[in-house]
Amino acid sequence: MFRHIVLLKWTDDAGEEQKAEVFRRLSELPGAIPEIRRYEFGPDAGLADDNFDAAAVADFDSPEDYVVYRDHPVHIAAIKESIVPILAQRVAIQYEL
Amino acid sequence: MFRHIVLLKWTDDAGEEQKAEVFRRLSELPGAIPEIRRYEFGPDAGLADDNFDAAAVADFDSPEDYVVYRDHPVHIAAIKESIVPILAQRVAIQYEL
């Protein structure tokens, strides 16, 4: 398996509705992108002050399938329309499981 | 389930042996900390220039079990002895699966 992780930090003025919209849009991706084998995302649980605000972990059969997801128009639209407007910082990694 | 994710970026002068030692130490943690339900870590696959360098994802039954891991002396020793000497940046999150 091949895993993609992205951690996101929101702007100080990001609204609760905007944050919820991100997860709504992410929840649509497994139905739109069959290459996704496992997809788990959520808001930070609040146990540490310096944590990032949201995480998404996506597992694929191969790096090639990850690239299909990365470049998929439904994914790109979710990023542009729900994430970018409230994004302060983004950190990512991909690795073999 | 309750998930902890940490992404690490190494210093420019971190050696390959030092980076490998981090994964050796992390591989000992599931045997030392029975609260860990699933533990997957690895180096970045190199698909994006601005990625972080290493990831660890640990799943637990509860936030309380994550705290046992967080504060476990074998975990703390691995951080101090293998990670801190080559650590440039750390980002983390915990969330409910």
PDB file of C-alpha atoms in Angstrom:
ATOM      1  CA  MET A   1       0.000   0.000   0.000  1.00  0.00           C
ATOM      2  CA  PHE A   2       0.990   3.604  -0.543  1.00  0.00           C
ATOM      3  CA  ARG A   3      -0.096   6.276   1.940  1.00  0.00           C
ATOM      4  CA  HIS A   4      -0.630  10.002   1.544  1.00  0.00           C
ATOM      5  CA  ILE A   5      -0.930  12.202   4.634  1.00  0.00           C
ATOM      6  CA  VAL A   6      -1.777  15.885   4.671  1.00  0.00           C
ATOM      7  CA  LEU A   7      -2.010  18.040   7.790  1.00  0.00           C
ATOM      8  CA  LEU A   8      -3.697  21.443   7.562  1.00  0.00           C
ATOM      9  CA  LYS A   9      -3.679  24.524   9.765  1.00  0.00           C
ATOM     10  CA  TRP A  10      -6.531  26.990   9.398  1.00  0.00           C
ATOM     11  CA  THR A  11      -6.382  30.772   9.434  1.00  0.00           C
ATOM     12  CA  ASP A  12      -7.374  32.477  12.672  1.00  0.00           C
ATOM     13  CA  ASP A  13     -10.555  33.828  11.088  1.00  0.00           C
ATOM     14  CA  ALA A  14     -11.701  30.493   9.600  1.00  0.00           C
ATOM     15  CA  GLY A  15     -15.353  29.896  10.528  1.00  0.00           C
ATOM     16  CA  GLU A  16     -16.837  26.690  11.938  1.00  0.00           C
ATOM     17  CA  GLU A  17     -19.061  26.348   8.864  1.00  0.00           C
ATOM     18  CA  GLN A  18     -16.052  26.696   6.579  1.00  0.00           C
ATOM     19  CA  LYS A  19     -14.152  24.023   8.523  1.00  0.00           C
ATOM     20  CA  ALA A  20     -17.143  21.677   8.397  1.00  0.00           C
ATOM     21  CA  GLU A  21     -17.447  22.247   4.645  1.00  0.00           C
ATOM     22  CA  VAL A  22     -13.897  20.911   4.184  1.00  0.00           C
ATOM     23  CA  PHE A  23     -14.868  17.580   5.754  1.00  0.00           C
ATOM     24  CA  ARG A  24     -18.085  17.449   3.735  1.00  0.00           C
ATOM     25  CA  ARG A  25     -16.101  17.878   0.538  1.00  0.00           C
ATOM     26  CA  LEU A  26     -13.478  15.323   1.590  1.00  0.00           C
ATOM     27  CA  SER A  27     -16.222  12.819   2.412  1.00  0.00           C
ATOM     28  CA  GLU A  28     -17.281  12.914  -1.247  1.00  0.00           C
ATOM     29  CA  LEU A  29     -13.870  11.903  -2.568  1.00  0.00           C
ATOM     30  CA  PRO A  30     -13.942   8.113  -2.001  1.00  0.00           C
ATOM     31  CA  GLY A  31     -17.179   7.944  -4.017  1.00  0.00           C
ATOM     32  CA  ALA A  32     -15.667  10.019  -6.811  1.00  0.00           C
ATOM     33  CA  ILE A  33     -12.184   8.491  -6.965  1.00  0.00           C
ATOM     34  CA  PRO A  34     -12.236   4.671  -6.984  1.00  0.00           C
ATOM     35  CA  GLU A  35      -8.452   4.488  -6.587  1.00  0.00           C
ATOM     36  CA  ILE A  36      -8.880   5.439  -2.907  1.00  0.00           C
ATOM     37  CA  ARG A  37      -8.637   2.246  -0.812  1.00  0.00           C
ATOM     38  CA  ARG A  38      -9.006   3.843   2.625  1.00  0.00           C
ATOM     39  CA  TYR A  39      -9.686   7.455   3.550  1.00  0.00           C
ATOM     40  CA  GLU A  40      -9.773   8.845   7.063  1.00  0.00           C
ATOM     41  CA  PHE A  41      -9.881  12.483   8.026  1.00  0.00           C
ATOM     42  CA  GLY A  42     -10.884  14.593  10.968  1.00  0.00           C
ATOM     43  CA  PRO A  43     -10.337  17.656  13.104  1.00  0.00           C
ATOM     44  CA  ASP A  44      -7.651  17.773  15.777  1.00  0.00           C
ATOM     45  CA  ALA A  45      -8.798  16.424  19.136  1.00  0.00           C
ATOM     46  CA  GLY A  46      -7.315  19.347  21.041  1.00  0.00           C
ATOM     47  CA  LEU A  47      -4.818  17.489  23.218  1.00  0.00           C
ATOM     48  CA  ALA A  48      -1.852  19.731  22.303  1.00  0.00           C
ATOM     49  CA  ASP A  49      -1.777  23.479  21.720  1.00  0.00           C
ATOM     50  CA  ASP A  50       0.681  23.431  18.825  1.00  0.00           C
ATOM     51  CA  ASN A  51      -1.108  20.756  16.797  1.00  0.00           C
ATOM     52  CA  PHE A  52      -2.351  21.306  13.282  1.00  0.00           C
ATOM     53  CA  ASP A  53      -6.142  21.600  12.827  1.00  0.00           C
ATOM     54  CA  ALA A  54      -7.126  18.855  10.396  1.00  0.00           C
ATOM     55  CA  ALA A  55      -5.706  15.651   8.939  1.00  0.00           C
ATOM     56  CA  ALA A  56      -6.462  13.412   5.984  1.00  0.00           C
ATOM     57  CA  VAL A  57      -4.896   9.994   5.438  1.00  0.00           C
ATOM     58  CA  ALA A  58      -5.479   8.262   2.106  1.00  0.00           C
ATOM     59  CA  ASP A  59      -4.242   4.763   1.242  1.00  0.00           C
ATOM     60  CA  PHE A  60      -3.761   3.512  -2.317  1.00  0.00           C
ATOM     61  CA  ASP A  61      -2.540   0.365  -4.031  1.00  0.00           C
ATOM     62  CA  SER A  62       0.350   2.230  -5.665  1.00  0.00           C
ATOM     63  CA  PRO A  63       2.040   5.614  -6.110  1.00  0.00           C
ATOM     64  CA  GLU A  64       0.357   5.805  -9.513  1.00  0.00           C
ATOM     65  CA  ASP A  65      -3.073   5.568  -7.900  1.00  0.00           C
ATOM     66  CA  TYR A  66      -2.101   8.337  -5.470  1.00  0.00           C
ATOM     67  CA  VAL A  67      -1.232  10.553  -8.439  1.00  0.00           C
ATOM     68  CA  VAL A  68      -4.686   9.871  -9.937  1.00  0.00           C
ATOM     69  CA  TYR A  69      -6.194  11.135  -6.655  1.00  0.00           C
ATOM     70  CA  ARG A  70      -3.823  14.083  -6.399  1.00  0.00           C
ATOM     71  CA  ASP A  71      -4.709  15.308  -9.864  1.00  0.00           C
ATOM     72  CA  HIS A  72      -8.396  14.316  -9.912  1.00  0.00           C
ATOM     73  CA  PRO A  73     -10.678  17.266 -10.768  1.00  0.00           C
ATOM     74  CA  VAL A  74     -13.093  16.528  -7.883  1.00  0.00           C
ATOM     75  CA  HIS A  75     -10.148  16.607  -5.467  1.00  0.00           C
ATOM     76  CA  ILE A  76      -8.708  19.773  -7.000  1.00  0.00           C
ATOM     77  CA  ALA A  77     -12.128  21.456  -6.784  1.00  0.00           C
ATOM     78  CA  ALA A  78     -12.491  20.521  -3.093  1.00  0.00           C
ATOM     79  CA  ILE A  79      -9.062  21.992  -2.369  1.00  0.00           C
ATOM     80  CA  LYS A  80      -9.678  25.226  -4.260  1.00  0.00           C
ATOM     81  CA  GLU A  81     -13.228  25.815  -3.048  1.00  0.00           C
ATOM     82  CA  SER A  82     -13.154  24.625   0.581  1.00  0.00           C
ATOM     83  CA  ILE A  83      -9.532  24.381   1.780  1.00  0.00           C
ATOM     84  CA  VAL A  84      -7.594  27.220   0.150  1.00  0.00           C
ATOM     85  CA  PRO A  85      -9.931  29.993   1.472  1.00  0.00           C
ATOM     86  CA  ILE A  86      -9.109  29.096   5.110  1.00  0.00           C
ATOM     87  CA  LEU A  87      -5.635  27.563   4.737  1.00  0.00           C
ATOM     88  CA  ALA A  88      -2.774  28.976   6.823  1.00  0.00           C
ATOM     89  CA  GLN A  89      -0.297  26.098   6.444  1.00  0.00           C
ATOM     90  CA  ARG A  90      -0.090  22.678   4.774  1.00  0.00           C
ATOM     91  CA  VAL A  91       2.342  19.810   5.422  1.00  0.00           C
ATOM     92  CA  ALA A  92       2.319  16.536   3.499  1.00  0.00           C
ATOM     93  CA  ILE A  93       4.141  13.261   3.007  1.00  0.00           C
ATOM     94  CA  GLN A  94       3.711  10.034   1.035  1.00  0.00           C
ATOM     95  CA  TYR A  95       5.256   6.721   2.034  1.00  0.00           C
ATOM     96  CA  GLU A  96       5.110   2.997   1.391  1.00  0.00           C
ATOM     97  CA  LEU A  97       3.211   0.975   4.001  1.00  0.00           C
TER      98      LEU A  97
ATOM     99  CA  MET B   1     -10.110   4.304  17.347  1.00  0.00           C
ATOM    100  CA  PHE B   2      -7.949   7.296  18.104  1.00  0.00           C
ATOM    101  CA  ARG B   3      -5.131   8.249  15.727  1.00  0.00           C
ATOM    102  CA  HIS B   4      -1.896  10.133  16.303  1.00  0.00           C
ATOM    103  CA  ILE B   5       0.080  11.436  13.330  1.00  0.00           C
ATOM    104  CA  VAL B   6       3.481  13.059  13.468  1.00  0.00           C
ATOM    105  CA  LEU B   7       5.387  14.404  10.468  1.00  0.00           C
ATOM    106  CA  LEU B   8       9.091  15.194  10.829  1.00  0.00           C
ATOM    107  CA  LYS B   9      11.530  17.249   8.792  1.00  0.00           C
ATOM    108  CA  TRP B  10      15.240  16.545   9.205  1.00  0.00           C
ATOM    109  CA  THR B  11      18.077  19.020   9.381  1.00  0.00           C
ATOM    110  CA  ASP B  12      20.123  19.488   6.212  1.00  0.00           C
ATOM    111  CA  ASP B  13      23.122  17.759   7.781  1.00  0.00           C
ATOM    112  CA  ALA B  14      21.208  14.707   9.063  1.00  0.00           C
ATOM    113  CA  GLY B  15      23.045  11.537   8.025  1.00  0.00           C
ATOM    114  CA  GLU B  16      21.516   8.457   6.417  1.00  0.00           C
ATOM    115  CA  GLU B  17      22.557   6.348   9.395  1.00  0.00           C
ATOM    116  CA  GLN B  18      20.888   8.788  11.779  1.00  0.00           C
ATOM    117  CA  LYS B  19      17.677   8.706   9.737  1.00  0.00           C
ATOM    118  CA  ALA B  20      17.726   4.894   9.670  1.00  0.00           C
ATOM    119  CA  GLU B  21      18.249   4.816  13.441  1.00  0.00           C
ATOM    120  CA  VAL B  22      14.973   6.732  13.925  1.00  0.00           C
ATOM    121  CA  PHE B  23      13.026   3.977  12.148  1.00  0.00           C
ATOM    122  CA  ARG B  24      14.885   1.275  14.085  1.00  0.00           C
ATOM    123  CA  ARG B  25      13.881   2.914  17.340  1.00  0.00           C
ATOM    124  CA  LEU B  26      10.283   3.442  16.205  1.00  0.00           C
ATOM    125  CA  SER B  27      10.062  -0.229  15.197  1.00  0.00           C
ATOM    126  CA  GLU B  28      10.717  -1.195  18.830  1.00  0.00           C
ATOM    127  CA  LEU B  29       7.766   0.782  20.180  1.00  0.00           C
ATOM    128  CA  PRO B  30       4.868  -1.624  19.417  1.00  0.00           C
ATOM    129  CA  GLY B  31       6.718  -4.352  21.328  1.00  0.00           C
ATOM    130  CA  ALA B  32       7.314  -2.034  24.283  1.00  0.00           C
ATOM    131  CA  ILE B  33       3.942  -0.265  24.431  1.00  0.00           C
ATOM    132  CA  PRO B  34       0.993  -2.701  24.249  1.00  0.00           C
ATOM    133  CA  GLU B  35      -1.506   0.155  23.951  1.00  0.00           C
ATOM    134  CA  ILE B  36      -0.413   0.616  20.309  1.00  0.00           C
ATOM    135  CA  ARG B  37      -3.001  -1.063  18.059  1.00  0.00           C
ATOM    136  CA  ARG B  38      -1.428  -0.180  14.705  1.00  0.00           C
ATOM    137  CA  TYR B  39       1.825   1.585  13.941  1.00  0.00           C
ATOM    138  CA  GLU B  40       3.058   2.567  10.506  1.00  0.00           C
ATOM    139  CA  PHE B  41       5.977   4.800   9.732  1.00  0.00           C
ATOM    140  CA  GLY B  42       8.314   5.498   6.887  1.00  0.00           C
ATOM    141  CA  PRO B  43      10.419   7.954   4.932  1.00  0.00           C
ATOM    142  CA  ASP B  44       8.919  10.272   2.347  1.00  0.00           C
ATOM    143  CA  ALA B  45       8.662   8.697  -1.114  1.00  0.00           C
ATOM    144  CA  GLY B  46      10.059  11.788  -2.822  1.00  0.00           C
ATOM    145  CA  LEU B  47       7.093  12.690  -5.030  1.00  0.00           C
ATOM    146  CA  ALA B  48       6.960  16.364  -3.930  1.00  0.00           C
ATOM    147  CA  ASP B  49       9.821  18.719  -3.138  1.00  0.00           C
ATOM    148  CA  ASP B  50       8.165  20.454  -0.190  1.00  0.00           C
ATOM    149  CA  ASN B  51       7.163  17.273   1.654  1.00  0.00           C
ATOM    150  CA  PHE B  52       8.282  16.469   5.158  1.00  0.00           C
ATOM    151  CA  ASP B  53      10.877  13.684   5.525  1.00  0.00           C
ATOM    152  CA  ALA B  54       9.295  11.060   7.773  1.00  0.00           C
ATOM    153  CA  ALA B  55       5.871  10.081   9.097  1.00  0.00           C
ATOM    154  CA  ALA B  56       4.519   7.938  11.905  1.00  0.00           C
ATOM    155  CA  VAL B  57       0.859   7.004  12.317  1.00  0.00           C
ATOM    156  CA  ALA B  58      -0.219   5.289  15.531  1.00  0.00           C
ATOM    157  CA  ASP B  59      -3.734   4.031  16.251  1.00  0.00           C
ATOM    158  CA  PHE B  60      -5.096   3.429  19.748  1.00  0.00           C
ATOM    159  CA  ASP B  61      -8.364   2.335  21.325  1.00  0.00           C
ATOM    160  CA  SER B  62      -8.760   5.666  23.128  1.00  0.00           C
ATOM    161  CA  PRO B  63      -7.190   9.079  23.785  1.00  0.00           C
ATOM    162  CA  GLU B  64      -6.070   7.697  27.158  1.00  0.00           C
ATOM    163  CA  ASP B  65      -4.062   4.955  25.442  1.00  0.00           C
ATOM    164  CA  TYR B  66      -2.453   7.574  23.183  1.00  0.00           C
ATOM    165  CA  VAL B  67      -1.341   9.477  26.295  1.00  0.00           C
ATOM    166  CA  VAL B  68       0.245   6.281  27.660  1.00  0.00           C
ATOM    167  CA  TYR B  69       2.257   6.072  24.407  1.00  0.00           C
ATOM    168  CA  ARG B  70       3.068   9.785  24.379  1.00  0.00           C
ATOM    169  CA  ASP B  71       4.497   9.667  27.877  1.00  0.00           C
ATOM    170  CA  HIS B  72       6.034   6.174  27.772  1.00  0.00           C
ATOM    171  CA  PRO B  73       9.740   6.176  28.733  1.00  0.00           C
ATOM    172  CA  VAL B  74      10.742   3.988  25.747  1.00  0.00           C
ATOM    173  CA  HIS B  75       9.021   6.468  23.416  1.00  0.00           C
ATOM    174  CA  ILE B  76      10.556   9.484  25.157  1.00  0.00           C
ATOM    175  CA  ALA B  77      14.014   7.875  24.938  1.00  0.00           C
ATOM    176  CA  ALA B  78      13.596   7.199  21.201  1.00  0.00           C
ATOM    177  CA  ILE B  79      12.620  10.840  20.638  1.00  0.00           C
ATOM    178  CA  LYS B  80      15.481  12.270  22.667  1.00  0.00           C
ATOM    179  CA  GLU B  81      18.179   9.926  21.402  1.00  0.00           C
ATOM    180  CA  SER B  82      17.303   9.446  17.728  1.00  0.00           C
ATOM    181  CA  ILE B  83      14.872  12.177  16.603  1.00  0.00           C
ATOM    182  CA  VAL B  84      15.847  15.372  18.427  1.00  0.00           C
ATOM    183  CA  PRO B  85      19.490  15.344  17.200  1.00  0.00           C
ATOM    184  CA  ILE B  86      18.381  15.621  13.548  1.00  0.00           C
ATOM    185  CA  LEU B  87      15.000  17.350  13.920  1.00  0.00           C
ATOM    186  CA  ALA B  88      14.371  20.568  11.988  1.00  0.00           C
ATOM    187  CA  GLN B  89      10.572  20.686  12.286  1.00  0.00           C
ATOM    188  CA  ARG B  90       7.725  18.629  13.772  1.00  0.00           C
ATOM    189  CA  VAL B  91       3.993  18.778  13.049  1.00  0.00           C
ATOM    190  CA  ALA B  92       1.396  16.606  14.781  1.00  0.00           C
ATOM    191  CA  ILE B  93      -2.302  15.968  15.150  1.00  0.00           C
ATOM    192  CA  GLN B  94      -4.606  13.519  16.927  1.00  0.00           C
ATOM    193  CA  TYR B  95      -8.121  12.701  15.795  1.00  0.00           C
ATOM    194  CA  GLU B  96     -10.952  10.233  16.261  1.00  0.00           C
ATOM    195  CA  LEU B  97     -11.276   7.635  13.496  1.00  0.00           C
TER     196      LEU B  97
END
